[in-house]
């Protein structure tokens, strides 16, 4: 009977110590797609910011065809859609073919991608010791740089130029003393919306 009480007290003490001193861990699942959701959000957030800065007022009421050859691999999908949407919001009459247009708008993409940086504070790369991180700061950046110009189809005369425009986006993921991750930045990560 005495041994049972000792066993129960030891189990209770170990259970309490586990609850008090035990840590927790949060992980973000990385997908197998060519670009993660975060990368796509960063790139498209930058593209949105750049495209919103274009003023197509001088092309209002003109029948324009958007030539996306200069967008390279990104010449279909979201970038093209957003450029056409922005043109339409300024009253540009969008043409589906070159033949029907009086003005050709050419788009050029200089940069469209992501970069990342990791800073760590703690004990790392020491023989026979495990890595011990006090703080980990992961930052991902998205960048988009676009330029547009418009020319009359018949004469080739350039009648409008946007200049090279650039916008950046970022996401900062920080862990401090085992707590976190804490998200900040220009995009909202899905990890911050779990349970909402």
mmCIF file of N, CA, C and O in Angstrom, residues 85-154:
data_model
loop_
_atom_site.group_PDB
_atom_site.id
_atom_site.type_symbol
_atom_site.label_atom_id
_atom_site.label_comp_id
_atom_site.label_asym_id
_atom_site.label_seq_id
_atom_site.Cartn_x
_atom_site.Cartn_y
_atom_site.Cartn_z
ATOM 1 N N UNK A 85 -7.023 44.403 -66.392
ATOM 2 C CA UNK A 85 -7.995 44.960 -65.447
ATOM 3 C C UNK A 85 -7.684 46.429 -65.153
ATOM 4 O O UNK A 85 -8.584 47.277 -65.128
ATOM 5 N N UNK A 86 -6.411 46.733 -64.934
ATOM 6 C CA UNK A 86 -6.012 48.119 -64.643
ATOM 7 C C UNK A 86 -6.270 49.024 -65.849
ATOM 8 O O UNK A 86 -6.753 50.152 -65.700
ATOM 9 N N UNK A 87 -5.955 48.528 -67.032
ATOM 10 C CA UNK A 87 -6.226 49.310 -68.239
ATOM 11 C C UNK A 87 -7.724 49.600 -68.367
ATOM 12 O O UNK A 87 -8.136 50.734 -68.617
ATOM 13 N N UNK A 88 -8.539 48.575 -68.172
ATOM 14 C CA UNK A 88 -9.985 48.742 -68.274
ATOM 15 C C UNK A 88 -10.540 49.713 -67.254
ATOM 16 O O UNK A 88 -11.485 50.458 -67.536
ATOM 17 N N UNK A 89 -9.946 49.745 -66.060
ATOM 18 C CA UNK A 89 -10.444 50.649 -65.025
ATOM 19 C C UNK A 89 -10.184 52.121 -65.360
ATOM 20 O O UNK A 89 -10.819 53.003 -64.798
ATOM 21 N N UNK A 90 -9.272 52.386 -66.298
ATOM 22 C CA UNK A 90 -9.003 53.753 -66.747
ATOM 23 C C UNK A 90 -9.765 54.091 -68.032
ATOM 24 O O UNK A 90 -9.511 55.126 -68.642
ATOM 25 N N UNK A 91 -10.651 53.222 -68.450
ATOM 26 C CA UNK A 91 -11.469 53.494 -69.627
ATOM 27 C C UNK A 91 -10.819 53.111 -70.944
ATOM 28 O O UNK A 91 -11.274 53.523 -72.014
ATOM 29 N N UNK A 92 -9.757 52.323 -70.893
ATOM 30 C CA UNK A 92 -9.126 51.836 -72.122
ATOM 31 C C UNK A 92 -10.038 50.776 -72.728
ATOM 32 O O UNK A 92 -10.534 49.889 -72.031
ATOM 33 N N UNK A 93 -10.263 50.850 -74.029
ATOM 34 C CA UNK A 93 -11.053 49.835 -74.729
ATOM 35 C C UNK A 93 -10.120 48.705 -75.137
ATOM 36 O O UNK A 93 -9.246 48.898 -75.980
ATOM 37 N N UNK A 94 -10.304 47.552 -74.527
ATOM 38 C CA UNK A 94 -9.403 46.424 -74.726
ATOM 39 C C UNK A 94 -9.734 45.671 -76.002
ATOM 40 O O UNK A 94 -10.873 45.318 -76.250
ATOM 41 N N UNK A 95 -8.696 45.424 -76.801
ATOM 42 C CA UNK A 95 -8.839 44.684 -78.045
ATOM 43 C C UNK A 95 -8.316 43.272 -77.844
ATOM 44 O O UNK A 95 -7.286 43.065 -77.204
ATOM 45 N N UNK A 96 -9.024 42.302 -78.387
ATOM 46 C CA UNK A 96 -8.612 40.906 -78.258
ATOM 47 C C UNK A 96 -7.521 40.526 -79.259
ATOM 48 O O UNK A 96 -6.800 39.567 -79.044
ATOM 49 N N UNK A 97 -7.407 41.265 -80.365
ATOM 50 C CA UNK A 97 -6.392 40.965 -81.380
ATOM 51 C C UNK A 97 -5.660 42.238 -81.790
ATOM 52 O O UNK A 97 -6.175 43.353 -81.630
ATOM 53 N N UNK A 98 -4.455 42.068 -82.336
ATOM 54 C CA UNK A 98 -3.689 43.198 -82.857
ATOM 55 C C UNK A 98 -4.416 43.891 -83.999
ATOM 56 O O UNK A 98 -4.342 45.110 -84.136
ATOM 57 N N UNK A 99 -5.073 43.100 -84.838
ATOM 58 C CA UNK A 99 -5.716 43.654 -86.030
ATOM 59 C C UNK A 99 -6.798 44.670 -85.694
ATOM 60 O O UNK A 99 -6.996 45.641 -86.421
ATOM 61 N N UNK A 100 -7.511 44.454 -84.596
ATOM 62 C CA UNK A 100 -8.606 45.344 -84.215
ATOM 63 C C UNK A 100 -8.143 46.567 -83.438
ATOM 64 O O UNK A 100 -8.937 47.463 -83.158
ATOM 65 N N UNK A 101 -6.866 46.621 -83.053
ATOM 66 C CA UNK A 101 -6.380 47.690 -82.175
ATOM 67 C C UNK A 101 -5.824 48.861 -82.972
ATOM 68 O O UNK A 101 -5.329 48.700 -84.084
ATOM 69 N N UNK A 102 -5.910 50.034 -82.363
ATOM 70 C CA UNK A 102 -5.240 51.214 -82.927
ATOM 71 C C UNK A 102 -3.948 51.527 -82.172
ATOM 72 O O UNK A 102 -3.067 52.197 -82.682
ATOM 73 N N UNK A 103 -3.851 50.993 -80.937
ATOM 74 C CA UNK A 103 -2.668 51.219 -80.108
ATOM 75 C C UNK A 103 -2.195 49.866 -79.567
ATOM 76 O O UNK A 103 -3.003 49.043 -79.128
ATOM 77 N N UNK A 104 -0.878 49.650 -79.608
ATOM 78 C CA UNK A 104 -0.275 48.443 -79.030
ATOM 79 C C UNK A 104 0.436 48.845 -77.743
ATOM 80 O O UNK A 104 1.287 49.740 -77.745
ATOM 81 N N UNK A 105 0.063 48.198 -76.647
ATOM 82 C CA UNK A 105 0.724 48.429 -75.357
ATOM 83 C C UNK A 105 1.627 47.238 -75.093
ATOM 84 O O UNK A 105 1.161 46.099 -75.042
ATOM 85 N N UNK A 106 2.932 47.503 -74.960
ATOM 86 C CA UNK A 106 3.883 46.425 -74.710
ATOM 87 C C UNK A 106 4.319 46.437 -73.257
ATOM 88 O O UNK A 106 4.629 47.489 -72.703
ATOM 89 N N UNK A 107 4.318 45.244 -72.659
ATOM 90 C CA UNK A 107 4.708 45.088 -71.258
ATOM 91 C C UNK A 107 6.035 44.354 -71.177
ATOM 92 O O UNK A 107 6.246 43.369 -71.871
ATOM 93 N N UNK A 108 6.934 44.844 -70.324
ATOM 94 C CA UNK A 108 8.224 44.196 -70.110
ATOM 95 C C UNK A 108 8.436 43.925 -68.632
ATOM 96 O O UNK A 108 8.190 44.790 -67.790
ATOM 97 N N UNK A 109 8.880 42.726 -68.326
ATOM 98 C CA UNK A 109 9.098 42.310 -66.949
ATOM 99 C C UNK A 109 10.593 42.191 -66.692
ATOM 100 O O UNK A 109 11.273 41.382 -67.308
ATOM 101 N N UNK A 110 11.109 43.009 -65.773
ATOM 102 C CA UNK A 110 12.537 42.978 -65.467
ATOM 103 C C UNK A 110 12.850 42.029 -64.319
ATOM 104 O O UNK A 110 13.896 41.375 -64.311
ATOM 105 N N UNK A 111 11.965 41.964 -63.335
ATOM 106 C CA UNK A 111 12.192 41.092 -62.174
ATOM 107 C C UNK A 111 10.852 40.630 -61.624
ATOM 108 O O UNK A 111 9.903 41.412 -61.547
ATOM 109 N N UNK A 112 10.795 39.349 -61.246
ATOM 110 C CA UNK A 112 9.574 38.780 -60.678
ATOM 111 C C UNK A 112 9.968 37.504 -59.955
ATOM 112 O O UNK A 112 10.153 36.462 -60.571
ATOM 113 N N UNK A 113 10.175 37.607 -58.639
ATOM 114 C CA UNK A 113 10.626 36.433 -57.903
ATOM 115 C C UNK A 113 10.746 36.697 -56.420
ATOM 116 O O UNK A 113 10.281 37.725 -55.912
ATOM 117 N N UNK A 114 11.390 35.769 -55.729
ATOM 118 C CA UNK A 114 11.547 35.873 -54.280
ATOM 119 C C UNK A 114 12.998 35.650 -53.873
ATOM 120 O O UNK A 114 13.772 35.012 -54.584
ATOM 121 N N UNK A 115 13.349 36.193 -52.723
ATOM 122 C CA UNK A 115 14.633 35.963 -52.059
ATOM 123 C C UNK A 115 14.329 35.678 -50.592
ATOM 124 O O UNK A 115 13.245 35.999 -50.105
ATOM 125 N N UNK A 116 15.300 35.103 -49.887
ATOM 126 C CA UNK A 116 15.100 34.873 -48.461
ATOM 127 C C UNK A 116 16.408 35.077 -47.712
ATOM 128 O O UNK A 116 17.493 35.047 -48.293
ATOM 129 N N UNK A 117 16.243 35.321 -46.401
ATOM 130 C CA UNK A 117 17.400 35.535 -45.534
ATOM 131 C C UNK A 117 17.089 34.906 -44.180
ATOM 132 O O UNK A 117 15.961 34.972 -43.704
ATOM 133 N N UNK A 118 18.077 34.286 -43.547
ATOM 134 C CA UNK A 118 17.897 33.705 -42.211
ATOM 135 C C UNK A 118 18.991 34.219 -41.298
ATOM 136 O O UNK A 118 20.178 34.140 -41.626
ATOM 137 N N UNK A 119 18.577 34.747 -40.137
ATOM 138 C CA UNK A 119 19.503 35.185 -39.096
ATOM 139 C C UNK A 119 19.243 34.341 -37.854
ATOM 140 O O UNK A 119 18.095 34.148 -37.460
ATOM 141 N N UNK A 120 20.312 33.844 -37.245
ATOM 142 C CA UNK A 120 20.169 33.041 -36.032
ATOM 143 C C UNK A 120 21.099 33.572 -34.954
ATOM 144 O O UNK A 120 22.206 34.036 -35.245
ATOM 145 N N UNK A 121 20.627 33.499 -33.715
ATOM 146 C CA UNK A 121 21.445 33.845 -32.560
ATOM 147 C C UNK A 121 21.440 32.631 -31.651
ATOM 148 O O UNK A 121 20.370 32.131 -31.282
ATOM 149 N N UNK A 122 22.625 32.142 -31.317
ATOM 150 C CA UNK A 122 22.703 30.962 -30.462
ATOM 151 C C UNK A 122 23.977 30.195 -30.727
ATOM 152 O O UNK A 122 24.927 30.716 -31.317
ATOM 153 N N UNK A 123 23.998 28.950 -30.309
ATOM 154 C CA UNK A 123 25.168 28.085 -30.487
ATOM 155 C C UNK A 123 24.917 27.207 -31.709
ATOM 156 O O UNK A 123 23.985 26.411 -31.727
ATOM 157 N N UNK A 124 25.734 27.390 -32.730
ATOM 158 C CA UNK A 124 25.597 26.602 -33.953
ATOM 159 C C UNK A 124 26.971 26.159 -34.439
ATOM 160 O O UNK A 124 27.977 26.788 -34.148
ATOM 161 N N UNK A 125 26.981 25.093 -35.185
ATOM 162 C CA UNK A 125 28.199 24.582 -35.829
ATOM 163 C C UNK A 125 29.352 24.359 -34.854
ATOM 164 O O UNK A 125 30.504 24.662 -35.150
ATOM 165 N N UNK A 126 29.043 23.845 -33.658
ATOM 166 C CA UNK A 126 30.082 23.517 -32.687
ATOM 167 C C UNK A 126 30.113 21.995 -32.560
ATOM 168 O O UNK A 126 29.086 21.363 -32.337
ATOM 169 N N UNK A 127 31.319 21.415 -32.717
ATOM 170 C CA UNK A 127 31.449 19.964 -32.645
ATOM 171 C C UNK A 127 30.951 19.436 -31.304
ATOM 172 O O UNK A 127 31.201 20.029 -30.255
ATOM 173 N N UNK A 128 30.235 18.332 -31.371
ATOM 174 C CA UNK A 128 29.751 17.591 -30.206
ATOM 175 C C UNK A 128 28.721 18.343 -29.378
ATOM 176 O O UNK A 128 28.436 17.967 -28.263
ATOM 177 N N UNK A 129 28.213 19.450 -29.886
ATOM 178 C CA UNK A 129 27.144 20.157 -29.189
ATOM 179 C C UNK A 129 25.949 20.305 -30.126
ATOM 180 O O UNK A 129 26.126 20.605 -31.306
ATOM 181 N N UNK A 130 24.756 20.104 -29.616
ATOM 182 C CA UNK A 130 23.583 20.322 -30.480
ATOM 183 C C UNK A 130 23.384 21.814 -30.735
ATOM 184 O O UNK A 130 23.796 22.658 -29.930
ATOM 185 N N UNK A 131 22.773 22.131 -31.858
ATOM 186 C CA UNK A 131 22.462 23.534 -32.138
ATOM 187 C C UNK A 131 21.445 24.034 -31.124
ATOM 188 O O UNK A 131 20.455 23.365 -30.822
ATOM 189 N N UNK A 132 21.696 25.208 -30.565
ATOM 190 C CA UNK A 132 20.798 25.831 -29.604
ATOM 191 C C UNK A 132 20.520 27.257 -30.070
ATOM 192 O O UNK A 132 21.418 28.105 -30.053
ATOM 193 N N UNK A 133 19.293 27.497 -30.511
ATOM 194 C CA UNK A 133 18.934 28.797 -31.050
ATOM 195 C C UNK A 133 18.177 29.619 -30.006
ATOM 196 O O UNK A 133 17.169 29.162 -29.464
ATOM 197 N N UNK A 134 18.649 30.816 -29.741
ATOM 198 C CA UNK A 134 17.922 31.740 -28.884
ATOM 199 C C UNK A 134 16.887 32.513 -29.694
ATOM 200 O O UNK A 134 15.804 32.804 -29.218
ATOM 201 N N UNK A 135 17.262 32.846 -30.925
ATOM 202 C CA UNK A 135 16.358 33.590 -31.808
ATOM 203 C C UNK A 135 16.627 33.179 -33.250
ATOM 204 O O UNK A 135 17.777 33.068 -33.663
ATOM 205 N N UNK A 136 15.543 32.942 -33.986
ATOM 206 C CA UNK A 136 15.640 32.644 -35.411
ATOM 207 C C UNK A 136 14.739 33.630 -36.141
ATOM 208 O O UNK A 136 13.576 33.796 -35.785
ATOM 209 N N UNK A 137 15.288 34.300 -37.140
ATOM 210 C CA UNK A 137 14.535 35.295 -37.911
ATOM 211 C C UNK A 137 14.639 34.935 -39.396
ATOM 212 O O UNK A 137 15.703 35.045 -39.990
ATOM 213 N N UNK A 138 13.521 34.453 -39.970
ATOM 214 C CA UNK A 138 13.458 34.120 -41.393
ATOM 215 C C UNK A 138 12.664 35.201 -42.110
ATOM 216 O O UNK A 138 11.514 35.467 -41.736
ATOM 217 N N UNK A 139 13.260 35.805 -43.125
ATOM 218 C CA UNK A 139 12.576 36.837 -43.902
ATOM 219 C C UNK A 139 12.565 36.415 -45.367
ATOM 220 O O UNK A 139 13.596 36.021 -45.912
ATOM 221 N N UNK A 140 11.389 36.478 -45.991
ATOM 222 C CA UNK A 140 11.262 36.225 -47.425
ATOM 223 C C UNK A 140 10.803 37.514 -48.094
ATOM 224 O O UNK A 140 9.958 38.235 -47.556
ATOM 225 N N UNK A 141 11.382 37.794 -49.249
ATOM 226 C CA UNK A 141 11.050 39.001 -50.000
ATOM 227 C C UNK A 141 10.482 38.627 -51.365
ATOM 228 O O UNK A 141 10.920 37.662 -51.973
ATOM 229 N N UNK A 142 9.538 39.404 -51.838
ATOM 230 C CA UNK A 142 9.029 39.284 -53.196
ATOM 231 C C UNK A 142 9.295 40.588 -53.927
ATOM 232 O O UNK A 142 9.233 41.666 -53.327
ATOM 233 N N UNK A 143 9.616 40.502 -55.204
ATOM 234 C CA UNK A 143 9.898 41.708 -55.978
ATOM 235 C C UNK A 143 9.269 41.594 -57.366
ATOM 236 O O UNK A 143 9.229 40.509 -57.944
ATOM 237 N N UNK A 144 8.754 42.704 -57.834
ATOM 238 C CA UNK A 144 8.240 42.787 -59.204
ATOM 239 C C UNK A 144 8.667 44.126 -59.781
ATOM 240 O O UNK A 144 8.520 45.173 -59.132
ATOM 241 N N UNK A 145 9.218 44.098 -60.992
ATOM 242 C CA UNK A 145 9.627 45.316 -61.684
ATOM 243 C C UNK A 145 9.111 45.239 -63.110
ATOM 244 O O UNK A 145 9.459 44.320 -63.850
ATOM 245 N N UNK A 146 8.260 46.192 -63.480
ATOM 246 C CA UNK A 146 7.591 46.195 -64.779
ATOM 247 C C UNK A 146 7.770 47.536 -65.462
ATOM 248 O O UNK A 146 7.924 48.568 -64.805
ATOM 249 N N UNK A 147 7.696 47.504 -66.781
ATOM 250 C CA UNK A 147 7.706 48.725 -67.580
ATOM 251 C C UNK A 147 6.739 48.534 -68.747
ATOM 252 O O UNK A 147 6.629 47.429 -69.288
ATOM 253 N N UNK A 148 6.043 49.604 -69.114
ATOM 254 C CA UNK A 148 5.086 49.557 -70.219
ATOM 255 C C UNK A 148 5.299 50.755 -71.136
ATOM 256 O O UNK A 148 5.716 51.812 -70.688
ATOM 257 N N UNK A 149 5.006 50.550 -72.418
ATOM 258 C CA UNK A 149 4.913 51.694 -73.328
ATOM 259 C C UNK A 149 3.850 51.398 -74.365
ATOM 260 O O UNK A 149 3.494 50.247 -74.611
ATOM 261 N N UNK A 150 3.308 52.471 -74.941
ATOM 262 C CA UNK A 150 2.243 52.336 -75.941
ATOM 263 C C UNK A 150 2.671 53.028 -77.224
ATOM 264 O O UNK A 150 3.261 54.111 -77.188
ATOM 265 N N UNK A 151 2.356 52.392 -78.353
ATOM 266 C CA UNK A 151 2.671 52.975 -79.659
ATOM 267 C C UNK A 151 1.475 52.823 -80.587
ATOM 268 O O UNK A 151 0.704 51.864 -80.479
ATOM 269 N N UNK A 152 1.334 53.786 -81.460
ATOM 270 C CA UNK A 152 0.275 53.688 -82.458
ATOM 271 C C UNK A 152 0.632 52.586 -83.447
ATOM 272 O O UNK A 152 1.772 52.502 -83.912
ATOM 273 N N UNK A 153 -0.324 51.758 -83.762
ATOM 274 C CA UNK A 153 -0.046 50.602 -84.617
ATOM 275 C C UNK A 153 0.372 51.021 -86.024
ATOM 276 O O UNK A 153 1.315 50.469 -86.592
ATOM 277 N N UNK A 154 -0.292 52.005 -86.578
ATOM 278 C CA UNK A 154 -0.029 52.407 -87.964
ATOM 279 C C UNK A 154 1.288 53.159 -88.109
ATOM 280 O O UNK A 154 2.073 52.890 -89.017
#
